[in-house]
Tab-separated table of C-alpha atoms in Angstrom:
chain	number	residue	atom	x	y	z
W	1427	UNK	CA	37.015	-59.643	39.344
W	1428	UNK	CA	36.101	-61.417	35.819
W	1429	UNK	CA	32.364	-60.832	36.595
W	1430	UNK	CA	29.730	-63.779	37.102
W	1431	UNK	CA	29.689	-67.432	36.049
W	1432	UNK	CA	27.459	-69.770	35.862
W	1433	UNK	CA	28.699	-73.283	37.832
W	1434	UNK	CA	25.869	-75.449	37.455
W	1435	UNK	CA	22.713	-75.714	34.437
W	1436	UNK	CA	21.636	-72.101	35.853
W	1437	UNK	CA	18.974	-72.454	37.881
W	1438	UNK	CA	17.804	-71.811	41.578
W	1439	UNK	CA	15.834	-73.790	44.434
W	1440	UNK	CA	14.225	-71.624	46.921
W	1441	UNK	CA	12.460	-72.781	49.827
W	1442	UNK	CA	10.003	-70.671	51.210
W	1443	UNK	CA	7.349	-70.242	53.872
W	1444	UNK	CA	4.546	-68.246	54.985
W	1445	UNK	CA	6.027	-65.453	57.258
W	1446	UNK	CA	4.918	-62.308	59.113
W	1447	UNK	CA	7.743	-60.645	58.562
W	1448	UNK	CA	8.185	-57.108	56.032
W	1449	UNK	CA	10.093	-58.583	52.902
W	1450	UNK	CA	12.096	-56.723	50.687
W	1451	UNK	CA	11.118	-56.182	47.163
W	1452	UNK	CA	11.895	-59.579	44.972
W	1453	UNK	CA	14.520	-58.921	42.308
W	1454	UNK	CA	14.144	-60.842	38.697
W	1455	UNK	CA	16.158	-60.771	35.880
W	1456	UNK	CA	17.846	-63.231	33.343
W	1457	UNK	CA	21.398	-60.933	33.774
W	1458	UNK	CA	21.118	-61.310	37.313
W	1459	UNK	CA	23.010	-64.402	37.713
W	1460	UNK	CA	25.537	-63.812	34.566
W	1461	UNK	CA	28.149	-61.458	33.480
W	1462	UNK	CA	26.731	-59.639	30.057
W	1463	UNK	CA	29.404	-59.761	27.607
W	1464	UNK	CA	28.997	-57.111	24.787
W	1465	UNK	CA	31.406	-55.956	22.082
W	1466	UNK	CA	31.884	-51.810	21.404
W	1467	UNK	CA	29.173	-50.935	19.195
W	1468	UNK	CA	26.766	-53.570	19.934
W	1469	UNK	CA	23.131	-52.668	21.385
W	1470	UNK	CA	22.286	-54.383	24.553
W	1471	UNK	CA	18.593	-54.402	25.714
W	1472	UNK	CA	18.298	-55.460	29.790
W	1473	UNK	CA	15.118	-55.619	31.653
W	1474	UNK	CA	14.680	-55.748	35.804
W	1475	UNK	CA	11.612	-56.902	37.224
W	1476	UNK	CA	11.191	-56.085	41.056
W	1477	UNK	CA	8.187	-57.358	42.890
W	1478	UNK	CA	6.412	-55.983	46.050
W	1479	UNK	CA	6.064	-59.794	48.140
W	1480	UNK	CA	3.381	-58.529	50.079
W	1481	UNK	CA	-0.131	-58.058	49.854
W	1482	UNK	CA	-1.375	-53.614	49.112
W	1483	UNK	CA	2.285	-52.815	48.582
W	1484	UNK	CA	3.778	-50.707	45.995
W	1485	UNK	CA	7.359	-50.994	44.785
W	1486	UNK	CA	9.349	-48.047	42.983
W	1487	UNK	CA	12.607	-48.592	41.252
W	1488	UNK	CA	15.626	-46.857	39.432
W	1489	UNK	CA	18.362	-47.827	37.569
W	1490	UNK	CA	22.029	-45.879	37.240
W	1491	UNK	CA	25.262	-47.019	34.974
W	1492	UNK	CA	27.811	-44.029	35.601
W	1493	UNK	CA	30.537	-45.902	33.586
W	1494	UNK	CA	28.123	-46.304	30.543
W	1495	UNK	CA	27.886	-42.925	28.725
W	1496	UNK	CA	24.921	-44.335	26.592
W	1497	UNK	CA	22.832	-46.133	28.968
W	1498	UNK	CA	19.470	-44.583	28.743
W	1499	UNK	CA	16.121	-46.157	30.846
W	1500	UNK	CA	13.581	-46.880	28.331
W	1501	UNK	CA	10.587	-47.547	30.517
W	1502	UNK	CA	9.788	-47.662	33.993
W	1503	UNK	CA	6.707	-49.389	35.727
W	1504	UNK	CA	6.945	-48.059	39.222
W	1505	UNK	CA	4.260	-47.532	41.346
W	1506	UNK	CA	2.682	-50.682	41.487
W	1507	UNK	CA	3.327	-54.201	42.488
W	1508	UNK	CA	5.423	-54.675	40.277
W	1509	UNK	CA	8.681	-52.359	39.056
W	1510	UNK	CA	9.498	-53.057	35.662
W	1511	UNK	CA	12.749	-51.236	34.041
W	1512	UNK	CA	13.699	-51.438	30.555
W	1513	UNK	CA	16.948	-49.938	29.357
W	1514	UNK	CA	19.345	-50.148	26.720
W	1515	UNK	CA	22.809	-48.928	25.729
W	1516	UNK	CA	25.481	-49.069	22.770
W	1517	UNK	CA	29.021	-49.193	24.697
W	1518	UNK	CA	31.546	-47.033	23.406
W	1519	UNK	CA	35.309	-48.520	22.108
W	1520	UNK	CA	36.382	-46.513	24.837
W	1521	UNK	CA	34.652	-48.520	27.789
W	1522	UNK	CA	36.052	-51.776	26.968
W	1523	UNK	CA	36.435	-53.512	30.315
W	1524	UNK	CA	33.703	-54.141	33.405
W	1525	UNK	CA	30.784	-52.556	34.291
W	1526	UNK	CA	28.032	-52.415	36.366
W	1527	UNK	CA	24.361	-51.622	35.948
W	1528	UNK	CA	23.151	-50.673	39.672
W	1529	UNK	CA	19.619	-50.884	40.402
W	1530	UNK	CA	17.707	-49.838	43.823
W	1531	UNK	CA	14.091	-50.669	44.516
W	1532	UNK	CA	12.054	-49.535	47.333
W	1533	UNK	CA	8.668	-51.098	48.970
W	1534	UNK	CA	6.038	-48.865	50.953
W	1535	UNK	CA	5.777	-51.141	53.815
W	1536	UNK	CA	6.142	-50.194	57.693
W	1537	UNK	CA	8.988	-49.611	57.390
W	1538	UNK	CA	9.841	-49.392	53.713
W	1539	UNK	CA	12.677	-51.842	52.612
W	1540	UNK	CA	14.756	-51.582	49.908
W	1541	UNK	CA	16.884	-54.293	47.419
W	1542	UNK	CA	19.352	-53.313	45.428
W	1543	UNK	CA	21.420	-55.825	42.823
W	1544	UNK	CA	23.715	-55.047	39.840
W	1545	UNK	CA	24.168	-56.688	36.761
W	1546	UNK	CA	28.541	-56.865	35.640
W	1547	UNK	CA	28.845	-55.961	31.721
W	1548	UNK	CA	32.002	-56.795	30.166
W	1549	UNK	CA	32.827	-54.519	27.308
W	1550	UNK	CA	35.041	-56.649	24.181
W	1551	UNK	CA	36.510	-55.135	21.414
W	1552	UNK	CA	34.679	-55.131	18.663
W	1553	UNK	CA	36.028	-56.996	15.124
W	1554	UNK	CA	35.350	-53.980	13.222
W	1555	UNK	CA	32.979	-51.146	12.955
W	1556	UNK	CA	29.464	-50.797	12.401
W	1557	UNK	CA	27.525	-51.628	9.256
W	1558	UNK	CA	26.659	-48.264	7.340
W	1559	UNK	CA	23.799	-47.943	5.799
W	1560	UNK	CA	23.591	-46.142	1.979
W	1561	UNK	CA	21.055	-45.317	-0.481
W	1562	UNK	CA	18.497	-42.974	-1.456
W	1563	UNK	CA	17.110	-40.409	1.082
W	1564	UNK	CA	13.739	-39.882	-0.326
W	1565	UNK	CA	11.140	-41.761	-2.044
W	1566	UNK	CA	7.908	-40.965	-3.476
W	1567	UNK	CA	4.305	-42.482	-1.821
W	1568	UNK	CA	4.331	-45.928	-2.835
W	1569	UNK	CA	7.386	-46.331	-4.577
W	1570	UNK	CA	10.765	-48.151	-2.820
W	1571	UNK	CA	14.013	-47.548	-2.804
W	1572	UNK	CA	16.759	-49.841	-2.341
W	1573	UNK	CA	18.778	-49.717	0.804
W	1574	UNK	CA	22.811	-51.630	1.340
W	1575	UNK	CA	24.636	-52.061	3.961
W	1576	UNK	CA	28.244	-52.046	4.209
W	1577	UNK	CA	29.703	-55.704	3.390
W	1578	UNK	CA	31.945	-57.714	5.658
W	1579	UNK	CA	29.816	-58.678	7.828
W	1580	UNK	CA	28.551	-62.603	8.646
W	1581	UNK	CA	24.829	-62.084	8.756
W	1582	UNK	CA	22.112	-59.241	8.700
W	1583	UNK	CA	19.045	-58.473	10.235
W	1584	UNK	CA	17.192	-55.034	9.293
W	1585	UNK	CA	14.894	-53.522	11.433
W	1586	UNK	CA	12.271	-54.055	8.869
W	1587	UNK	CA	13.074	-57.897	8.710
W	1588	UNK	CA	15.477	-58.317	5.732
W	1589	UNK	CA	18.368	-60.628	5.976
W	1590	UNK	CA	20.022	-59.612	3.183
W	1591	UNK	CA	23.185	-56.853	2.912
W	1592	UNK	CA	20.020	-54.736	0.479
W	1593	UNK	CA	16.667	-54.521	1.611
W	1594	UNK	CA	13.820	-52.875	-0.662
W	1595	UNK	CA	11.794	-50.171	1.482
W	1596	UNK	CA	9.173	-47.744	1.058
W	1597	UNK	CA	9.577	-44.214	3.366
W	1598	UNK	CA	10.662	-44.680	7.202
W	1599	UNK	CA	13.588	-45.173	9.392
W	1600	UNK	CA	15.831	-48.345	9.348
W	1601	UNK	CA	18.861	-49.714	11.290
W	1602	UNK	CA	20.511	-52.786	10.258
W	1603	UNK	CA	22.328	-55.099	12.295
W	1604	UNK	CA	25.369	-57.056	11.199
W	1605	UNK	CA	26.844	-60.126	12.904
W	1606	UNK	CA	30.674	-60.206	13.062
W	1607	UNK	CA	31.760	-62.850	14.508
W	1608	UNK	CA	29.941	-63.114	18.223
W	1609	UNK	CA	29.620	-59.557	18.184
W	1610	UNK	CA	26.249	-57.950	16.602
W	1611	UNK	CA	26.763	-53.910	15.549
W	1612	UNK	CA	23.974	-52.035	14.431
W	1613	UNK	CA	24.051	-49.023	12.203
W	1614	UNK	CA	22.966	-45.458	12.999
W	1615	UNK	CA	19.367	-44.820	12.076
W	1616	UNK	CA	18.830	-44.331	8.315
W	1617	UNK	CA	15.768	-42.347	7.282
W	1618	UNK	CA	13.937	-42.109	3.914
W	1619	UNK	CA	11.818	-39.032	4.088
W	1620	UNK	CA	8.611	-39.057	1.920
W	1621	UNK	CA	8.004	-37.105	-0.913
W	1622	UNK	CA	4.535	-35.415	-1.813
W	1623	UNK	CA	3.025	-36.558	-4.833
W	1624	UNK	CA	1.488	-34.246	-6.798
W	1625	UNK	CA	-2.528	-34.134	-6.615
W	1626	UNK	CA	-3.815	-32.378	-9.334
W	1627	UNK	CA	-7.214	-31.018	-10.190
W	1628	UNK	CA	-8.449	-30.832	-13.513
W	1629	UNK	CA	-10.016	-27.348	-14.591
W	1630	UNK	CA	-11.929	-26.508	-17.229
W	1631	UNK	CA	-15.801	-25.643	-19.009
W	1632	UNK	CA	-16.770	-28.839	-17.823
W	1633	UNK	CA	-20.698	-28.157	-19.336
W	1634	UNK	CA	-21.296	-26.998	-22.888
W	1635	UNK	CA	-24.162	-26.201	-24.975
W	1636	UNK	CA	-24.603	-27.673	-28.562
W	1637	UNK	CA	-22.046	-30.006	-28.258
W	1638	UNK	CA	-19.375	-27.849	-28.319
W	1639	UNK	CA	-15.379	-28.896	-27.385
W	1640	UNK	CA	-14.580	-28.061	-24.347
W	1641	UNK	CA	-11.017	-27.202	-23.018
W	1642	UNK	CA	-9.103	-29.165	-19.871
W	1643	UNK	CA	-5.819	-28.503	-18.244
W	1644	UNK	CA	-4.727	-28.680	-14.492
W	1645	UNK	CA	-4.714	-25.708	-11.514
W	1646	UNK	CA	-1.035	-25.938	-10.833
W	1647	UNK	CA	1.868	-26.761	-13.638
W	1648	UNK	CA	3.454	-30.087	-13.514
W	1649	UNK	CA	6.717	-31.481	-15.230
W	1650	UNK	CA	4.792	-33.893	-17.371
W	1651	UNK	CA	1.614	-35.057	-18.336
W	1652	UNK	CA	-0.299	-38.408	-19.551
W	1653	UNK	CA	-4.111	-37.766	-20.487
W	1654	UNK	CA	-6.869	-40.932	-20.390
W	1655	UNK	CA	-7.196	-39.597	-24.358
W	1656	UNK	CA	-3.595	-40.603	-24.433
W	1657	UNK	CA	-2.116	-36.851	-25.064
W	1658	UNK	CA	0.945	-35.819	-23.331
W	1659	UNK	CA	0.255	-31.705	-23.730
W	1660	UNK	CA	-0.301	-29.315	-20.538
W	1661	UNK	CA	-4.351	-29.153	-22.036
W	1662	UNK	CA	-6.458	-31.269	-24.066
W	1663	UNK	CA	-9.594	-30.238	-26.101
W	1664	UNK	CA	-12.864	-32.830	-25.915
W	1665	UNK	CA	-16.398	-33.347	-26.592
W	1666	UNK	CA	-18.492	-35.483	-23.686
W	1667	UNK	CA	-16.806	-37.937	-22.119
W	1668	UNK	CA	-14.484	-38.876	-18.304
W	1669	UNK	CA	-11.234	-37.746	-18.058
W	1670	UNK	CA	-8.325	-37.910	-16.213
W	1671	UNK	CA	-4.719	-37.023	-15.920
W	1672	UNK	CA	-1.696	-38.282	-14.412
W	1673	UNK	CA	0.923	-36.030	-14.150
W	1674	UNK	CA	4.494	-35.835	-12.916
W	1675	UNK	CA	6.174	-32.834	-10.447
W	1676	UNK	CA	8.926	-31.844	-10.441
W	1677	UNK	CA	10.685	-33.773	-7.549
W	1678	UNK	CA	9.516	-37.101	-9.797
W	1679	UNK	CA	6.598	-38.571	-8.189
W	1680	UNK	CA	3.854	-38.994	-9.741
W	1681	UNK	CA	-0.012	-38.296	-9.348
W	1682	UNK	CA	-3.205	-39.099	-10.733
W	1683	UNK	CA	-6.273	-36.368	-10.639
W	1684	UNK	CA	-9.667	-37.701	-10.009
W	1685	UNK	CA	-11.908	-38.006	-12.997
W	1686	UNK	CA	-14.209	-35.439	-14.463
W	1687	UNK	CA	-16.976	-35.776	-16.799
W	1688	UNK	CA	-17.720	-33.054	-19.366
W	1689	UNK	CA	-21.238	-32.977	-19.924
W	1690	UNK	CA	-23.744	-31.616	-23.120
W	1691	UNK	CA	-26.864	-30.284	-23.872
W	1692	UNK	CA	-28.454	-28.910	-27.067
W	1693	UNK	CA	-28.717	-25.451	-27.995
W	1694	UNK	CA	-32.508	-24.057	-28.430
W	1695	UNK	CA	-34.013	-22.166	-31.224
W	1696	UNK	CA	-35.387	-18.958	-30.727
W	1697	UNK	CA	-38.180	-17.520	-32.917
W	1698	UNK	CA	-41.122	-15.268	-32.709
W	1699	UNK	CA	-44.334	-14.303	-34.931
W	1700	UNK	CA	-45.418	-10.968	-34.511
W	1701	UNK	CA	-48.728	-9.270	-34.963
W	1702	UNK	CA	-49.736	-7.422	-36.300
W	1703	UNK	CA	-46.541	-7.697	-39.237
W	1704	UNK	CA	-44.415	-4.960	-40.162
W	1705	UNK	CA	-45.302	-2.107	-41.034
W	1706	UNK	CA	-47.503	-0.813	-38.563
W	1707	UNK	CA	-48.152	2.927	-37.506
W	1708	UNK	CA	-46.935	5.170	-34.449
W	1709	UNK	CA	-48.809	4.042	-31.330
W	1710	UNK	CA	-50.195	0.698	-32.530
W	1711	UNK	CA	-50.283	-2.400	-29.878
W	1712	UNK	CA	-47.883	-5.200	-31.501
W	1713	UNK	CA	-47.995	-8.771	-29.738
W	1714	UNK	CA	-44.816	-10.767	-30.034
W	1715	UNK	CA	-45.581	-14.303	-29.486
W	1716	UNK	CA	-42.478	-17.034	-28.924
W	1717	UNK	CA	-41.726	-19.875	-31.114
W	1718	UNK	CA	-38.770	-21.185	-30.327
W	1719	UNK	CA	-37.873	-24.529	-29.585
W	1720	UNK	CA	-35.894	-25.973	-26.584
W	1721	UNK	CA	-34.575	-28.734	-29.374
W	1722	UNK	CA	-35.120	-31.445	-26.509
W	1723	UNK	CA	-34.272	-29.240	-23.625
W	1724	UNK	CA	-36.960	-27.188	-21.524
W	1725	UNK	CA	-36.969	-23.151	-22.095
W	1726	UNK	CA	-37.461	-21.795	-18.934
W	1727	UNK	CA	-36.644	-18.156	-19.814
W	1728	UNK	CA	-38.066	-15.632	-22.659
W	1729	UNK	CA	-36.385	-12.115	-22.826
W	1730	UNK	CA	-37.055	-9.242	-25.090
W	1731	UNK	CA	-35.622	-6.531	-26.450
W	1732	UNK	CA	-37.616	-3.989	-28.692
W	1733	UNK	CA	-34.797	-1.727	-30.127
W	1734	UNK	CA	-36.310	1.228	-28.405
W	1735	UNK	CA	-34.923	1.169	-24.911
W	1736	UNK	CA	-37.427	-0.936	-23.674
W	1737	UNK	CA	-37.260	-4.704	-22.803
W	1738	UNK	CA	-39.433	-7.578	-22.096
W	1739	UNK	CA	-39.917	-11.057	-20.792
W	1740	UNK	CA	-42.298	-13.813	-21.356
W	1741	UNK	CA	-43.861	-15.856	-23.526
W	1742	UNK	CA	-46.311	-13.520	-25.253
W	1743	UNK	CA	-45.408	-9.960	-25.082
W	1744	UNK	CA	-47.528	-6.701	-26.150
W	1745	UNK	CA	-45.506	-3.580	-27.033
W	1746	UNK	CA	-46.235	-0.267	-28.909
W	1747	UNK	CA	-43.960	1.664	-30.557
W	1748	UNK	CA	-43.989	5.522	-30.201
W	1749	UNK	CA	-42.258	6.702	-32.975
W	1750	UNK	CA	-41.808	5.863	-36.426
W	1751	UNK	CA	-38.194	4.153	-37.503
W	1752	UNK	CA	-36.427	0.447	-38.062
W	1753	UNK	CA	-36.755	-1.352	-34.572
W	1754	UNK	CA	-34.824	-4.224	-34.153
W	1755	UNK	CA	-36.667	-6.772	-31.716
W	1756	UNK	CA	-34.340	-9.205	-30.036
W	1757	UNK	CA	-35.714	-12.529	-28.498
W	1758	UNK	CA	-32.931	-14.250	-26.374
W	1759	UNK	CA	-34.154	-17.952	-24.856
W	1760	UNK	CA	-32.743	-20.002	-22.412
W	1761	UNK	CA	-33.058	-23.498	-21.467
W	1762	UNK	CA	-32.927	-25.289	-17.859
W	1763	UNK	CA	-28.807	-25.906	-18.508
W	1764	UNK	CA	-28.744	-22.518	-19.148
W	1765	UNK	CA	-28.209	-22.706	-23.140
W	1766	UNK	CA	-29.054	-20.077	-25.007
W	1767	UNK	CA	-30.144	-18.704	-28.385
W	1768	UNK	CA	-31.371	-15.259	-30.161
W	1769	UNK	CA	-33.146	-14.158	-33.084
W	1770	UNK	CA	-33.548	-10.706	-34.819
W	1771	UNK	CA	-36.050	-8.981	-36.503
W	1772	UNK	CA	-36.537	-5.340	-37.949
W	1773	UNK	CA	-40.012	-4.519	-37.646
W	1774	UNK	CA	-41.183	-0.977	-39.486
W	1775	UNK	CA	-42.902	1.713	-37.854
W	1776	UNK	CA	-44.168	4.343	-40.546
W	1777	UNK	CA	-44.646	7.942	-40.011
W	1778	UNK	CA	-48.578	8.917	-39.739
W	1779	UNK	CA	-49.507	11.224	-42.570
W	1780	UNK	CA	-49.980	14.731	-41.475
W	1781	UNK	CA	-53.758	16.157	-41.699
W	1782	UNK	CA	-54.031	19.753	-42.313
W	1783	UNK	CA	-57.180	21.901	-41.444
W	1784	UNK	CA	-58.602	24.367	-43.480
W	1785	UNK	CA	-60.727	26.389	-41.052
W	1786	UNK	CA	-60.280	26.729	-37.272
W	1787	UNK	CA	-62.229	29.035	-34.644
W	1788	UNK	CA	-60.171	30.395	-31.650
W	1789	UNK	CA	-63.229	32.586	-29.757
W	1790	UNK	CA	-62.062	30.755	-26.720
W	1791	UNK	CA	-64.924	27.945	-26.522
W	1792	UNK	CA	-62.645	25.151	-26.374
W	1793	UNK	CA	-63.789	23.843	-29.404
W	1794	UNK	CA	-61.343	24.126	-32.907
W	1795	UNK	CA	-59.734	26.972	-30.817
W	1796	UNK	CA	-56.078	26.485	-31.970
W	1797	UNK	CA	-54.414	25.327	-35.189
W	1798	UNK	CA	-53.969	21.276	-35.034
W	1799	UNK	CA	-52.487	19.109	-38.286
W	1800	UNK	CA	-53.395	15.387	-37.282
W	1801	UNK	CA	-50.843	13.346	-36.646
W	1802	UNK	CA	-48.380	16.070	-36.022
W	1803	UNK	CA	-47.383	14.390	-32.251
W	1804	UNK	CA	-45.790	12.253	-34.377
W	1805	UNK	CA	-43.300	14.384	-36.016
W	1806	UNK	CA	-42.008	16.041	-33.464
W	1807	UNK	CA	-39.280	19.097	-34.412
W	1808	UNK	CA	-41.273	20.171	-37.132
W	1809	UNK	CA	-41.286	24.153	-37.998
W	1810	UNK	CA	-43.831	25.728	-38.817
W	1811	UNK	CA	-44.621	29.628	-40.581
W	1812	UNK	CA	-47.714	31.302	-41.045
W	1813	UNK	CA	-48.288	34.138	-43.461
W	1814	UNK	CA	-50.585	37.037	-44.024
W	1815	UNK	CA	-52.098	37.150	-47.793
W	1816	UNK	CA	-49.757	40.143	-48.282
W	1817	UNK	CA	-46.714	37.480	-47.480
W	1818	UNK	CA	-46.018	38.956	-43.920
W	1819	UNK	CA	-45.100	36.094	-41.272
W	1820	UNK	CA	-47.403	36.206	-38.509
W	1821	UNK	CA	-46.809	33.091	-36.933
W	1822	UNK	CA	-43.023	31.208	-36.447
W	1823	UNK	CA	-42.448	28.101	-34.427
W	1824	UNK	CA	-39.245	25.976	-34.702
W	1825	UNK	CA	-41.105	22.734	-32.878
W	1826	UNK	CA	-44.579	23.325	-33.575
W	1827	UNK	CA	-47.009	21.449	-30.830
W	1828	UNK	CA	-50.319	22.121	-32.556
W	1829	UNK	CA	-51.419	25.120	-29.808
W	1830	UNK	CA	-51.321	28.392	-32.429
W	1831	UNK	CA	-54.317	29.803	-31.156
W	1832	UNK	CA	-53.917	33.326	-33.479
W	1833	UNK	CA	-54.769	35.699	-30.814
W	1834	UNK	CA	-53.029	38.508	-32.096
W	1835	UNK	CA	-54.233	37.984	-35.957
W	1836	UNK	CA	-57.753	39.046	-37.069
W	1837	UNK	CA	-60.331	36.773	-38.881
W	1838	UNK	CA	-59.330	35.829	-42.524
W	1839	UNK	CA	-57.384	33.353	-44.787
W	1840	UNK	CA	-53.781	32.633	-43.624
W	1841	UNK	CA	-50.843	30.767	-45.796
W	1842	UNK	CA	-48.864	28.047	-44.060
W	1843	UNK	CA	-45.523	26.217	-44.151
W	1844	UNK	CA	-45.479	23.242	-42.214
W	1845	UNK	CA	-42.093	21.588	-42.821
W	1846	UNK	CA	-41.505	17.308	-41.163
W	1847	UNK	CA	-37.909	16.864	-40.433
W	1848	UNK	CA	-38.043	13.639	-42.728
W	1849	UNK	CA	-37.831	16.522	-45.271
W	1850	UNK	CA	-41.399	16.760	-46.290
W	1851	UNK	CA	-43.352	20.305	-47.050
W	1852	UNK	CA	-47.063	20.965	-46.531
W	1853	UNK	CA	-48.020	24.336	-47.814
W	1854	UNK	CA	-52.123	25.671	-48.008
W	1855	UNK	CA	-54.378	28.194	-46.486
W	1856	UNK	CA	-56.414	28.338	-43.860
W	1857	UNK	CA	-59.511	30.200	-42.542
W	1858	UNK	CA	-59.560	31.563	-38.949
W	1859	UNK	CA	-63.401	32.161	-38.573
W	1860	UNK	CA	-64.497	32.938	-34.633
């Protein structure tokens, strides 16, 4: 009725001998020959070994408590010569008394045989309840917190080792058990969740040209910031150099950013010689030859523009200019980092000076047949009037293009107008002759 006691120094003699006959499985246990006595609210590990005797058999085994709500299996080796169970339980205040753990296991011989033993657990009261476990819930990636357990209590053991009522512990799950007399209660599970520490990224012109200072500051905000210049601002402004930050978010842990370097190279300096120099007349061939300097740096990259629509690239350019006017030539360089620099220059075209005949012969040979002023192409928009010697206007064009051919006028000596829309007048005669 009291359970199982032990009457002598707790061990067995067996005698055994070599036998044909089909054995049972072999039961092994160190409850087997004692009553288990456990206080409510103590955890109680057990483990049953059953062993198939004979040679090729297998053994399977299960384990039941009905009277113990918590009892749970935690691992079962069946199938093989050996049945191993593992189970534990935390009995309840209300199960104070005696109970039994019942287990069954089961050979495959011809014809299977089966052993079944219990182990008797006596339930105490305990002294007092379990040890509760306080402190923070959450800690940050390499930081610890500090954990207590309720006092009163004759010794501890945390799961993590510590035998003290505080342990110091990093993010997990703990129990701590507390002695109380013979009775040992462990606490309910306490977890301290990890918190994400910030990672941040540095962004920013991490390449300049000509040494100038470049500006840093993170991807994402954070509460606070601490530089490797030692600044404590959301950016920072630097020349060439590593960097890194280490920042704070906003749940208190704290990250550091890997480092970037911000790099530097020198700005080139663009110039040109031109030939031949300004001024030069409508329609003349003008070479623009580089010389710039890459200041250290190679130039791999020579672009032009000429101010009249038209652009250019390479080293040595050739370009003509149609019309007269003020061109400004831009030369833009670039360097293998990609720096940059341009130079300007206003390079004069003048307007041709206007020829004008005195004699043409329009009979149609293709020779002198029409009315031409050299250099006229050049003005374009010009008007132009011819007059009889009486002052009649025989000829009118608003954008004279050099083709009067005076096929309705009769030999003679005309009077013209030619007027340049730069404001300029030629006025003289002329002699149609065929």
């Amino acid at each position: 009725p009291d359970g199982v006691d032990w009457l002598d120094n707790k061990n067995f003699t067996f005698t055994t001998a070599v036998s044909t006959q089909n054995i049972p499985p072999i039961a092994s246990s160190q409850f087997l020959c004692d009553t288990i006595v456990v206080c409510a609210g103590e955890q109680v590990n057990v483990e049953m070994s059953f062993i198939a005797p004979e040679q090729n058999q297998t053994v399977n085994a299960s384990s039941t408590a009905p009277s113990l709500s918590n009892y749970a299996e935690t691992g079962n080796t069946s199938g093989g010569i050996t049945a191993v169970i593992t189970s534990q339980f935390t009995p309840l205040p209300s199960e104070v008394g005696f109970h039994t753990i019942d287990y069954s296991a089961t050979d495959n011989g011809v014809p299977p045989l089966t052993t079944q033993v219990s182990i008797v657990v006596e339930v105490v009261p305990s002294p007092g309840a379990p040890p509760v476990i306080t402190g923070p819930a959450e800690a940050c990636p390499g930081d610890l917190v500090t954990l207590t357990a309720s006092s009163d209590f004759d010794s501890y053991l945390w799961s993590n080792g510590g035998v003290d009522p505080t342990v110091q512990v990093g993010p997990g799950t703990y129990t701590v058990e507390g002695l109380l007399g013979s009775c040992a209660l462990i606490s309910d599970p306490f977890v301290v969740n990890a918190l994400e520490a910030p990672d941040p990224v540095i962004s920013g012109t991490l390449f300049n040209c000509g040494g100038a200072p470049s500006t840093l500051g993170t991807t994402e905000p954070y509460a606070s910031y601490f530089w490797s210049t030692g600044s404590t601002d959301p950016t920072i402004t630097v020349g060439t150099g590593s960097y890194t930050v280490t920042v704070t978010g906003a749940n208190g842990c704290v990250g550091t950013s890997a480092p970037v370097d911000v790099l530097s190279a020198p700005d080139p300096t663009a110039a040109f010689t031109v030939s031949p120099p300004s001024p030069s007349m409508p329609g003349s061939i003008v070479q623009f030859t580089d010389a710039s300097s890459g200041n250290g740096s190679v130039l791999v990259d020579w672009s032009w523009d000429f101010g009249d629509g038209n652009v250019g690239s390479g080293q040595v350019v050739d370009h003509g200019f149609g019309q007269p006017g003020f061109y400004t030539v831009v030369l833009t360089v670039t360097t293998a980092e990609g720096c940059t620099d341009t130079v300007a220059l206003t390079y004069v075209v003048n307007a041709a000076e206007v020829y004008a005949p005195n004699v043409f012969s329009p009979n149609g040979d293709n020779v002198n047949d029409e009315l031409v002023f050299t250099n006229l192409e050049f003005h374009p928009g010009s008007r132009l009037i011819v007059y009889s010697r009486w002052g009649n206007v025989v000829y009118e064009s608003s954008s004279y293009q050099n083709n009067w051919k005076a096929a309705d006028v009769s030999d003679g000596t005309y009077f013209y107008e030619l007027r340049l829309r730069d404001g300029r007048v030629f006025t003289g005669h002329v002699t149609i002759l065929r």
